[in-house]
Short mmCIF file of C-alpha atoms in Angstrom, two decimals:
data_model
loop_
_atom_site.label_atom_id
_atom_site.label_comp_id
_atom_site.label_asym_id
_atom_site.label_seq_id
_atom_site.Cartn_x
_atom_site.Cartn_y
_atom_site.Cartn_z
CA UNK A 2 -4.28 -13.10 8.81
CA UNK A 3 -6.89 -14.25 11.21
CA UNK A 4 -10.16 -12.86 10.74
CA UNK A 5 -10.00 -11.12 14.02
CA UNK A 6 -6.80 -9.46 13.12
CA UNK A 7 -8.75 -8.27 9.65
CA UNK A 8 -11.78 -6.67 11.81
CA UNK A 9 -9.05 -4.91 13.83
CA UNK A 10 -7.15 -3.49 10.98
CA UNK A 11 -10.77 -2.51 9.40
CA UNK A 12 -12.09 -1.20 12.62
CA UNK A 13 -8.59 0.97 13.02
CA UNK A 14 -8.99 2.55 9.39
CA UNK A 15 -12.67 3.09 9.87
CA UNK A 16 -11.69 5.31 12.78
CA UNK A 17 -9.01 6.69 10.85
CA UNK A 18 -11.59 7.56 8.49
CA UNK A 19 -14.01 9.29 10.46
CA UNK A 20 -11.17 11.34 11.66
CA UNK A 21 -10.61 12.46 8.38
CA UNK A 22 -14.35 13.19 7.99
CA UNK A 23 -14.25 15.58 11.05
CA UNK A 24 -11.31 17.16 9.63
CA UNK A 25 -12.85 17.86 6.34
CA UNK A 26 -16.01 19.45 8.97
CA UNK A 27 -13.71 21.69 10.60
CA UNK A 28 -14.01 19.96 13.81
CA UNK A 29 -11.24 21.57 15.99
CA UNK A 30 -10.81 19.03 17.87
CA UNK A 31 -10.27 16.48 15.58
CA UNK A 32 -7.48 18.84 14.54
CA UNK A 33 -6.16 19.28 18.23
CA UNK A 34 -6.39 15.38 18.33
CA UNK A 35 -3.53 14.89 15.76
CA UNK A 36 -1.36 16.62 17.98
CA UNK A 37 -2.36 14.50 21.29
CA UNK A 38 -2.63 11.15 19.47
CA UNK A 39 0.96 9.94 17.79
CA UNK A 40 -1.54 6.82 16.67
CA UNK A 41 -3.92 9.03 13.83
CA UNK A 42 -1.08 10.45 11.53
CA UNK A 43 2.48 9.56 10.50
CA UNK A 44 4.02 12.08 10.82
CA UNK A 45 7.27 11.10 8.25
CA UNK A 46 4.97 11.92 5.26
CA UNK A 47 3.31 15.51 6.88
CA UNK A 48 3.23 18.15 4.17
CA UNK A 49 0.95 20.32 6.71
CA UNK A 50 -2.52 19.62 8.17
CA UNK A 51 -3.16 23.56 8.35
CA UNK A 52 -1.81 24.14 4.85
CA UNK A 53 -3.97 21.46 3.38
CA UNK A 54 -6.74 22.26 5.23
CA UNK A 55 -6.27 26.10 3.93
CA UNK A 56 -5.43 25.68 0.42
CA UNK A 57 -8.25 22.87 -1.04
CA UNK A 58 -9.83 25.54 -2.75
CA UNK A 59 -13.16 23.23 -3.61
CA UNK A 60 -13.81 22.81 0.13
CA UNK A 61 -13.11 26.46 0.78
CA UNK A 62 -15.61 27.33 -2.61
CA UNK A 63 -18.51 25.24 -1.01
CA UNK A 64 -18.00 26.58 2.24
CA UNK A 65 -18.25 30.33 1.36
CA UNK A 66 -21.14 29.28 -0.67
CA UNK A 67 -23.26 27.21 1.69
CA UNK A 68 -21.88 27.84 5.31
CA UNK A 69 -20.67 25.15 7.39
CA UNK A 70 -20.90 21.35 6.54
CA UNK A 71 -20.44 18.37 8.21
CA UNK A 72 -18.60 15.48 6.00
CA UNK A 73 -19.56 11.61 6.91
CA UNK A 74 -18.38 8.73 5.48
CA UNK A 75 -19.94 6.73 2.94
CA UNK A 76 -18.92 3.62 0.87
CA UNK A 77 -15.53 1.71 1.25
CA UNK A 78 -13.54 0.19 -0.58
CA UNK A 79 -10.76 -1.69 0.07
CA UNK A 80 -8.18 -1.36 -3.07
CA UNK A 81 -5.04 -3.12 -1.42
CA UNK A 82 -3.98 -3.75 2.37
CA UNK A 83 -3.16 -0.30 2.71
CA UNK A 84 -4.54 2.19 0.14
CA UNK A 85 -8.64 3.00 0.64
CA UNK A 86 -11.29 4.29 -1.72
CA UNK A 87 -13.83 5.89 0.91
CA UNK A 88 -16.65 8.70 -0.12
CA UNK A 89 -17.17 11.39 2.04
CA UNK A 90 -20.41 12.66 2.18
CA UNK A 91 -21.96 16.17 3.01
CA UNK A 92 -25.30 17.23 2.67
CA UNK A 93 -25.93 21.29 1.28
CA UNK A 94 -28.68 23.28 3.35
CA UNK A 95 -30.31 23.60 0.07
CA UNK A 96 -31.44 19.54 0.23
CA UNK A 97 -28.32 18.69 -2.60
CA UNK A 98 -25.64 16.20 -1.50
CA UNK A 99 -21.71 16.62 -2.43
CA UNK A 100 -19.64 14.34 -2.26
CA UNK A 101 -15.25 13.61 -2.36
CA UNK A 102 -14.05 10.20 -3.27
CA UNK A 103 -10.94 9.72 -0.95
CA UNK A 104 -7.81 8.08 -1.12
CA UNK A 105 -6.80 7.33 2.18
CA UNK A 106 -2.76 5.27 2.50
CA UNK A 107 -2.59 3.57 6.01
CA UNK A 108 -0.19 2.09 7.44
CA UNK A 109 -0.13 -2.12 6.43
CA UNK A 110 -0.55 -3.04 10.23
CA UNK A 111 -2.06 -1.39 13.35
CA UNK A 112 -2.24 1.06 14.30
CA UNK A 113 -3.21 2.05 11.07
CA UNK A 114 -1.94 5.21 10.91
CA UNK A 115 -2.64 7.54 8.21
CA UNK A 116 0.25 8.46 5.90
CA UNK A 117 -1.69 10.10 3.29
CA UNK A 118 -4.95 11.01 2.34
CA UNK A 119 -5.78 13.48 -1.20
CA UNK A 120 -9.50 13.74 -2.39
CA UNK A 121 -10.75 14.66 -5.88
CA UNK A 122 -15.27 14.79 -6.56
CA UNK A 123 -16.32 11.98 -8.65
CA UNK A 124 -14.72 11.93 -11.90
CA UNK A 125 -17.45 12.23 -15.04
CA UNK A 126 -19.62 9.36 -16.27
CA UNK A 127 -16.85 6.97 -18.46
CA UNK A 128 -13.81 8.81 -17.39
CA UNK A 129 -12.07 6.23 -15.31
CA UNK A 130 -8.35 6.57 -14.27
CA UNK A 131 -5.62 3.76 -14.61
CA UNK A 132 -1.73 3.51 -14.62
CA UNK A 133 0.12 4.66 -17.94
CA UNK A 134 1.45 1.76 -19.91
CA UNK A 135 3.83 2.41 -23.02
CA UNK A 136 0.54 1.57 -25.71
CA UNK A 137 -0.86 4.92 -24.59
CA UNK A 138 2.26 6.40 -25.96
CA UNK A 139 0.61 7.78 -29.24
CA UNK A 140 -2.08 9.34 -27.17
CA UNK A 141 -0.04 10.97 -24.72
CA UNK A 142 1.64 13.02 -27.75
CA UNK A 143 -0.99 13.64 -29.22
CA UNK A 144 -2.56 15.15 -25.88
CA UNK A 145 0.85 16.92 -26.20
CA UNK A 146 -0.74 18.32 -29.16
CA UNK A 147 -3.57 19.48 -28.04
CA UNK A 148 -2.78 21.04 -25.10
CA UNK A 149 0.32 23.90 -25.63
CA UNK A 150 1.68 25.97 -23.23
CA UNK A 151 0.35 29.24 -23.34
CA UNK A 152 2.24 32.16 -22.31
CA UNK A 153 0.67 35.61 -20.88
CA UNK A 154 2.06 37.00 -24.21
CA UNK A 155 0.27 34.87 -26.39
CA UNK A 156 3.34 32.79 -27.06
CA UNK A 157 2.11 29.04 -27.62
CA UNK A 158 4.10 26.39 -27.84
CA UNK A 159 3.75 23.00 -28.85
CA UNK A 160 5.56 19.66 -27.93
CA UNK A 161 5.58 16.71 -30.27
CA UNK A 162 7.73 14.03 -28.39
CA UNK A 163 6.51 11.70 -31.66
CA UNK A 164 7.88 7.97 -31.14
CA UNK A 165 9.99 8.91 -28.38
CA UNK A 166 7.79 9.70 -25.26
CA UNK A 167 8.04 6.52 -23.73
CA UNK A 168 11.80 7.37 -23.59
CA UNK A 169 11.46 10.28 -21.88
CA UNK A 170 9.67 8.95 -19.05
CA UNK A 171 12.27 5.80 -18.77
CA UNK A 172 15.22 8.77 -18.67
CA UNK A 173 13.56 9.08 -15.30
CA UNK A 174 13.46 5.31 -13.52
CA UNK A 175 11.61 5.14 -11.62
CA UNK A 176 8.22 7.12 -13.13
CA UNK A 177 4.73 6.26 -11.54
CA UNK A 178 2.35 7.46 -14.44
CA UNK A 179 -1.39 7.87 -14.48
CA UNK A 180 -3.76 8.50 -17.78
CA UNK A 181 -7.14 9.35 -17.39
CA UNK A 182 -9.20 7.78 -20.14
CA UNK A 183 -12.55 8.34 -22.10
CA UNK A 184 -14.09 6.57 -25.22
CA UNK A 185 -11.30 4.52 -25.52
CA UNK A 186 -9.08 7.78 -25.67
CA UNK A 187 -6.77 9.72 -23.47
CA UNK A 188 -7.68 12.86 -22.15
CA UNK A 189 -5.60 13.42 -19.10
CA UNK A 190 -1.89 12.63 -17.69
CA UNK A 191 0.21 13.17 -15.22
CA UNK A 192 3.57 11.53 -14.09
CA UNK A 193 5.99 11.69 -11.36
CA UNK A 194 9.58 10.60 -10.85
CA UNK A 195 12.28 9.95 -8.42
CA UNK A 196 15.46 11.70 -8.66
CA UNK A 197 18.23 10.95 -6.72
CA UNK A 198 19.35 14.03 -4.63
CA UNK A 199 21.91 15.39 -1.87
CA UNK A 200 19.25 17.05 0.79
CA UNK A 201 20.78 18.54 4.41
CA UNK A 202 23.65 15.98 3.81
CA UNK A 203 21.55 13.20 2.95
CA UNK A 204 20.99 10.92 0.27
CA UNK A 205 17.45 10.83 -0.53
CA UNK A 206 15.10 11.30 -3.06
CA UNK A 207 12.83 13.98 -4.73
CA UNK A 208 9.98 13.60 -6.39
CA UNK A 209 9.81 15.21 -9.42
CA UNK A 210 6.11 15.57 -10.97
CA UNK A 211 5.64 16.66 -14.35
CA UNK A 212 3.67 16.14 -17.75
CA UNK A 213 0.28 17.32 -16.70
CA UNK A 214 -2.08 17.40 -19.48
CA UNK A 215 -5.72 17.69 -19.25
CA UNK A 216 -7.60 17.54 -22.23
CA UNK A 217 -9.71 20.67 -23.20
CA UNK A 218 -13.48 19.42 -23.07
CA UNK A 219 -12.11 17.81 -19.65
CA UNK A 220 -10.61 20.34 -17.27
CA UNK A 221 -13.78 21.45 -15.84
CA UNK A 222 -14.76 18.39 -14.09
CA UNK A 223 -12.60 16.61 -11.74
CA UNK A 224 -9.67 14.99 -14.04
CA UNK A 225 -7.08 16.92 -13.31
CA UNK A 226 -7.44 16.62 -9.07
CA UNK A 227 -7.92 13.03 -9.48
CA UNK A 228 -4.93 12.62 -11.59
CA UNK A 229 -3.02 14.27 -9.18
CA UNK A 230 -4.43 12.14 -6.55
CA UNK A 231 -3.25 9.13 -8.22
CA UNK A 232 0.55 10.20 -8.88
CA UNK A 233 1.36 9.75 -5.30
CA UNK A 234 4.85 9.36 -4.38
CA UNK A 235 4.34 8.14 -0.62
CA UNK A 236 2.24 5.04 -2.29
CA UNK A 237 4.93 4.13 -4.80
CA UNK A 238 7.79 4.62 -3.47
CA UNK A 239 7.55 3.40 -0.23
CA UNK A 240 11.09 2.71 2.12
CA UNK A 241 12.93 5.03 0.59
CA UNK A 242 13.53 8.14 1.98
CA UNK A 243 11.34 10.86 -0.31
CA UNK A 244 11.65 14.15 1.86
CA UNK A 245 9.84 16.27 -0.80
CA UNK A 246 8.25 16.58 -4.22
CA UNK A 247 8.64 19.43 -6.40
CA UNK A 248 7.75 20.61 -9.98
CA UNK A 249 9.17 22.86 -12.13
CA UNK A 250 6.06 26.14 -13.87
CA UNK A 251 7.35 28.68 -16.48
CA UNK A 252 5.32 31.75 -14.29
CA UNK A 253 4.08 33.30 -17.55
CA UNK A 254 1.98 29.94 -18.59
CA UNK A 255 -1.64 30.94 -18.33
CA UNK A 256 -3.01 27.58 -17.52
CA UNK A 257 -0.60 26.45 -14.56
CA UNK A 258 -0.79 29.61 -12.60
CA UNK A 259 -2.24 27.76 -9.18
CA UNK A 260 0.23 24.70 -8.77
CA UNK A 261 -0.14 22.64 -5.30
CA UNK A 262 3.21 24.16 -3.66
CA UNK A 263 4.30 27.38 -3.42
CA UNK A 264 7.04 28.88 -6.13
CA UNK A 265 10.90 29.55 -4.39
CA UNK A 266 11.13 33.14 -4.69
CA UNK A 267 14.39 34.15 -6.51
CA UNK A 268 15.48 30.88 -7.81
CA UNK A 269 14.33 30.15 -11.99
CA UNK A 270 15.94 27.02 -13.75
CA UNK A 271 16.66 28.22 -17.58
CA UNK A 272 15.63 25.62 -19.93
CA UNK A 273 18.23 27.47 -22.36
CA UNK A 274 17.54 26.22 -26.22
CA UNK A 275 20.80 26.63 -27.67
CA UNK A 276 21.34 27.52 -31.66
CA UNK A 277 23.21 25.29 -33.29
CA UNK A 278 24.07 27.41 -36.58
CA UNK A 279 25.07 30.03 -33.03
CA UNK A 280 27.35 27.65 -31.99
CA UNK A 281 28.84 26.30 -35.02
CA UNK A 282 29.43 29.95 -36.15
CA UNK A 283 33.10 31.65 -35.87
CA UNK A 284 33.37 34.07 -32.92
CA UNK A 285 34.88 37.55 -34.05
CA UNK A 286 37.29 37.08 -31.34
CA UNK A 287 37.61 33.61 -31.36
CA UNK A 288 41.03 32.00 -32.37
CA UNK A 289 40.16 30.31 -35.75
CA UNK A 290 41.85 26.95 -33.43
CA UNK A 291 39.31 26.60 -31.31
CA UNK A 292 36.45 24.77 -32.94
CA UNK A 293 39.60 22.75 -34.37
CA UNK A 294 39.80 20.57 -30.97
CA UNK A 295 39.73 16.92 -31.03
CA UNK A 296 36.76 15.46 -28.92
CA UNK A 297 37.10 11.94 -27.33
CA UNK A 298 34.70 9.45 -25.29
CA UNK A 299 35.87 10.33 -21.84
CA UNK A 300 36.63 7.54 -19.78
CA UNK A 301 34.05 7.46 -16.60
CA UNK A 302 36.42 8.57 -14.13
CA UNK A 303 36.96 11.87 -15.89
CA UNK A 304 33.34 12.09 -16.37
CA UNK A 305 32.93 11.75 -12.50
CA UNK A 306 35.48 14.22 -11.91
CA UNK A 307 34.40 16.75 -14.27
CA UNK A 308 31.05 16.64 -12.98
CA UNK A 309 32.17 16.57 -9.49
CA UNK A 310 34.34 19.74 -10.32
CA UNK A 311 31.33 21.13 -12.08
CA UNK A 312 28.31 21.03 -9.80
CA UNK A 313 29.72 19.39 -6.72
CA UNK A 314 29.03 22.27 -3.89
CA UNK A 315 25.30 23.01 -5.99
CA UNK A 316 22.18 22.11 -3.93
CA UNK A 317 20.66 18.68 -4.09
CA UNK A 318 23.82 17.35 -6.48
CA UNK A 319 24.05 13.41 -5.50
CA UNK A 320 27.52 12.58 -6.56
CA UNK A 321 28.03 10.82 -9.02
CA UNK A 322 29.49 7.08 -9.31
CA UNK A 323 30.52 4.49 -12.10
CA UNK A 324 27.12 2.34 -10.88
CA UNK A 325 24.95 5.29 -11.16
CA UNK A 326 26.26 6.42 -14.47
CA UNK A 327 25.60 3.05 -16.63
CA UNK A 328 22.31 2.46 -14.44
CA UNK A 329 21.48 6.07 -16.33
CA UNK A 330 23.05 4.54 -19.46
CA UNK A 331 20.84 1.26 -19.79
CA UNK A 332 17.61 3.30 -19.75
CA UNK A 333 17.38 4.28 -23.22
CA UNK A 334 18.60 2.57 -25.96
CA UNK A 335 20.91 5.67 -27.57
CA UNK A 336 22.00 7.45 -24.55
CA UNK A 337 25.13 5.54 -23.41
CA UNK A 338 28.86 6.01 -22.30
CA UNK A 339 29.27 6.76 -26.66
CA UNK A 340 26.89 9.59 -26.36
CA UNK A 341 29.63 12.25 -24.27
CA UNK A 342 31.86 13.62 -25.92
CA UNK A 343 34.65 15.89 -24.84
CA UNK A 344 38.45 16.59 -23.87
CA UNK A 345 40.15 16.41 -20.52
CA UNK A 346 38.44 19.83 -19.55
CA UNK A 347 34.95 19.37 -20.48
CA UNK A 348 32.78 16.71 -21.31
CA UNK A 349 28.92 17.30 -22.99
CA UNK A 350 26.18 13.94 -22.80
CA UNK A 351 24.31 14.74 -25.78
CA UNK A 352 20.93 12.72 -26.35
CA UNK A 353 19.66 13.37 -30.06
CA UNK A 354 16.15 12.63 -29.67
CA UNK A 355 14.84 15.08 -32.29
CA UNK A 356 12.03 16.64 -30.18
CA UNK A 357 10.08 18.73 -32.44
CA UNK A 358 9.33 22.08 -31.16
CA UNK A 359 6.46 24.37 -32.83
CA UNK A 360 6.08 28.02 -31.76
CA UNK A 361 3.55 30.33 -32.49
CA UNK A 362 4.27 34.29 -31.96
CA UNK A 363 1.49 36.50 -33.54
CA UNK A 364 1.73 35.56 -37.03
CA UNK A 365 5.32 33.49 -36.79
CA UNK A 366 5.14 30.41 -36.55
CA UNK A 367 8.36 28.16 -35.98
CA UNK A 368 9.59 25.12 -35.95
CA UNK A 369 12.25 23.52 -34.42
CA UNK A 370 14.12 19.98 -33.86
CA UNK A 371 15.50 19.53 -30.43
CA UNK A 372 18.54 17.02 -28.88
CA UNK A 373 19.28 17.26 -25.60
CA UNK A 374 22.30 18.24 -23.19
CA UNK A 375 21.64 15.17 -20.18
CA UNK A 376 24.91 15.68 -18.42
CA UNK A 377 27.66 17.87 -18.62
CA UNK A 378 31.19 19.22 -16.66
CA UNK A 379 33.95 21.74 -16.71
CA UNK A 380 36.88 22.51 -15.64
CA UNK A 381 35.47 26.11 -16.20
CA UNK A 382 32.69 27.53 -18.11
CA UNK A 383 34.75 28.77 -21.01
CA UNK A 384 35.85 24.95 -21.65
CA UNK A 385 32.10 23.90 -21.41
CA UNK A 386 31.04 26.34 -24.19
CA UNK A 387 33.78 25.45 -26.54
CA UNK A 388 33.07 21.54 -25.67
CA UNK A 389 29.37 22.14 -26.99
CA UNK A 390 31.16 24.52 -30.00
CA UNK A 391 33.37 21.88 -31.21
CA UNK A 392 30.31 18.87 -30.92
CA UNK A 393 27.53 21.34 -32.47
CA UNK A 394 29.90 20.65 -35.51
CA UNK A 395 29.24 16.96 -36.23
CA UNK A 396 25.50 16.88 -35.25
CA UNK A 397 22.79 15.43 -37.10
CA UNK A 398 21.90 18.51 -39.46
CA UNK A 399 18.37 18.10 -39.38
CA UNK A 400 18.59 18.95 -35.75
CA UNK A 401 18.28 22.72 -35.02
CA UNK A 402 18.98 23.21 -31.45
CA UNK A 403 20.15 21.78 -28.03
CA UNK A 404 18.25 21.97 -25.00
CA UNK A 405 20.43 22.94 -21.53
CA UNK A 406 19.51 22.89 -18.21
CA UNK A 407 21.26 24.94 -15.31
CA UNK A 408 20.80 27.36 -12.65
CA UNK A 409 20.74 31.44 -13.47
CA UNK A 410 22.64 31.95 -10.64
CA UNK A 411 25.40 28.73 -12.09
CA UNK A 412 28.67 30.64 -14.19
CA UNK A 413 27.67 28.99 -17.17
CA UNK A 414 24.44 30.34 -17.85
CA UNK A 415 25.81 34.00 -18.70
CA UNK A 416 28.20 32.29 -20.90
CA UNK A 417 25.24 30.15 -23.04
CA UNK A 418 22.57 32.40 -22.55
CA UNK A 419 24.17 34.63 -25.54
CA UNK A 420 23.68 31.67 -27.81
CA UNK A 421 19.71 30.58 -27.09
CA UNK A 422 16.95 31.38 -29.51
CA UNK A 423 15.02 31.10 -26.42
CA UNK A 424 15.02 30.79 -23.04
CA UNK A 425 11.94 29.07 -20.31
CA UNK A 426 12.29 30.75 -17.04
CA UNK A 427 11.19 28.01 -14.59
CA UNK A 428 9.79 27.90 -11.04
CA UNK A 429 10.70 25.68 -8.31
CA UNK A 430 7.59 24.79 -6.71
CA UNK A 431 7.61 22.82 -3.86
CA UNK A 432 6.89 22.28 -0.06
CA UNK A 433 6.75 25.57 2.10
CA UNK A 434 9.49 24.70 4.19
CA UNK A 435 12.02 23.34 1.54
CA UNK A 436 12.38 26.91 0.18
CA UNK A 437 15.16 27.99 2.50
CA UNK A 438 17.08 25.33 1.38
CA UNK A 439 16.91 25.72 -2.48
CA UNK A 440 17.86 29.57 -1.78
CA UNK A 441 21.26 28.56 -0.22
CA UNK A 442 23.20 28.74 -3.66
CA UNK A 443 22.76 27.53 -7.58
CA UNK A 444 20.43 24.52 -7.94
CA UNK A 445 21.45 21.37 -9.46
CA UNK A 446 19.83 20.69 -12.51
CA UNK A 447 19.54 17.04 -14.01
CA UNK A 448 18.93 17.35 -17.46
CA UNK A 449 17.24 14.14 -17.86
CA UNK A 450 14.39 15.90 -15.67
CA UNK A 451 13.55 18.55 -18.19
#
């Protein structure tokens, strides 16, 4: 690159910059000018000017405090060809200064238009924020730890992923994952993936955020914004069509009640933890046969099927093919083609990770060791539940229960539900105008995204 082309691209973000500037100032017609000017904003990666410009609560806080400001910006910095670290900078009518650290993602090459742009204040003296690697493992979990989620009810519940959390995240290629550190420790992370999905006929992807943890002594300064900031899907995964991001909120935890997106009314994913002394127990009704049924490694083609035959008219299901199944299969080392088990009606892909699970009720306290259902398909919900039956048999005793994902509104929920100990009620939250879409019938739920 010439230099002159390198003062062009510099001058074009610079501009891009100020417009951002006048945007944070409420200038209406730097708002009106996004509509005239095709050249400011790409428009492929618009999740709502309005909405943003609504909803970022610490602008709205300062304005109803001090009245009307007007942002400029301050230092630049450069961090690749197309991802900026700018400050904006507003002085209060009280002589005090605030000020937003921006990440601004242009376009590589004029004209520089902006594809996305978060902000977060600066983050405390000797926080700084870098990408996850798999030595920050032990302090992720024991983040995990620290931070429980806490139901309206008092319920807390605590995740210990112990040796395994770097697994989880590789279920779910590709992650981009972000810890915030301090003192050589980590007090904040935050992850997000892409999932392969079906959307309006389409094969795309979603992005799928998840594992936000904040540390306590942390979450009053900017950590968790800035984390958020940093797990940016339009920066990552660029090429690929990524039409919207969404994470999944039980509504009754206390410390995620205001999530960026809006929940889908009506729609709750059950994160169903299934007994295993429930299943392996005799039904009164039950022919004494029926936990007596040989189960086989299924070849692929009648896993494709039965999945097909399963969740194959659900929204967002991708289809499944031979490819996609051993790419899933070479992510971790002990979830493979051996790991399903089934018969020519059912199949269940059972990952025994031993999660352990501690909750806390009043004065209860439980605890629990967790293996997972990743993938799963039935001729018909009766053949699914005596699938899982029959396999509860022959797992590892130490493990207690098996965690399910599915739709309430999917035919096998009312027949598993009877057998949970418990049951998380999840939100969909996600863009404003995805909703309609997730509301058309059951959801499908991958269980590696859990």
């Amino acid at each position: 690159m010439t230099d002159a082309e390198r003062d062009a691209l510099d001058a074009a973000k610079a501009a891009r910059l100020t417009w951002i500037a006048r945007l944070y100032s409420y200038d209406e017609e730097a708002i009106s000018d996004v509509v005239a000017d095709e050249q400011l904003f790409d428009r492929r990666n618009d999740f709502g000017m309005q909405h943003f410009l609504d909803s970022y609560r610490p602008l709205t806080k300062l304005r109803d405090k001090h009245g009307p400001l007007v942002f400029r910006v301050g230092a630049v910095e450069h961090e690749a060809s197309d991802v900026t670290l700018a400050e904006l900078h507003a002085d209060l009518p009280d002589g005090g200064r605030v000020t937003f650290i921006q990440r601004v993602r242009f376009e590589a090459a004029l004209p520089c238009r902006v594809r996305y742009w978060s902000s977060y204040p600066p983050l405390p003296d000797g926080v700084r924020i870098r990408p996850y690697a798999p030595t920050d493992a032990p302090g992720c979990v024991a983040l995990e730890r620290l931070c429980p989620m806490e139901s309206a009810d008092g319920t807390r519940w605590v995740l210990d992923r112990g040796d395994r959390f770097d697994d989880y995240l590789q279920l779910m290629a590709p992650t981009d994952a972000w810890v915030a550190e301090y003192a050589g420790d980590i007090v904040g992370f935050f992850s997000c993936a892409l999932r392969p999905v079906t959307y309006q006929d389409e094969s795309c992807y979603a992005v799928y955020q998840h594992h936000y943890r904040v540390h306590p002594e942390h979450r009053a300064g900017s950590v968790s914004v800035a984390l958020a900031s940093h797990v940016d899907p339009r920066r990552t995964f660029d090429g690929l069509n990524v039409p919207f991001p969404y994470s999944l909120v039980d509504p009754d935890n206390v410390h995620m009640q205001h999530v960026g997106f809006p929940a889908v009314p009506d729609v709750r994913i059950a994160r169903l933890t299934l007994s295993l002394s429930a299943l392996r127990a005799p039904l009164a009704s039950e022919d004494p046969e029926a936990q007596e049924i040989e189960l086989d490694t299924p070849s692929v083609a009648s896993i494709i099927a039965l999945m097909d035959a399963t969740h194959g008219e659900r929204v967002l299901y991708p289809g499944v093919t031979a490819e996609a199944l051993q790419a899933r299969w070479s992510r971790v080392v002990d979830y493979n083609h051996a790991s399903y088990r089934g018969t020519d009606d059912a199949f269940v892909g059972l990952w025994l990770a031993g999660e352990r699970n501690l909750l806390e009720r009043a004065e209860q306290r439980e605890e629990r060791r967790l293996g997972f259902v990743l993938d799963y398909g039935a001729r018909a919900p009766a053949d699914l539940l005596a699938t899982l039956r029959r396999a509860a048999v022959d797992i590892d005793p130490t493990l207690t229960h098996l965690a399910l994902m599915c739709d309430t509104r999917a035919p096998e929920y009312a027949l598993l539900e009877p057998f949970a100990d418990d049951v998380a009620s999840l939100a969909i939250h996600t863009l404003p105008w995805i909703i309609a879409d997730l509301q058309q019938g059951a959801v499908y739920c991958d269980g590696a995204y859990c």
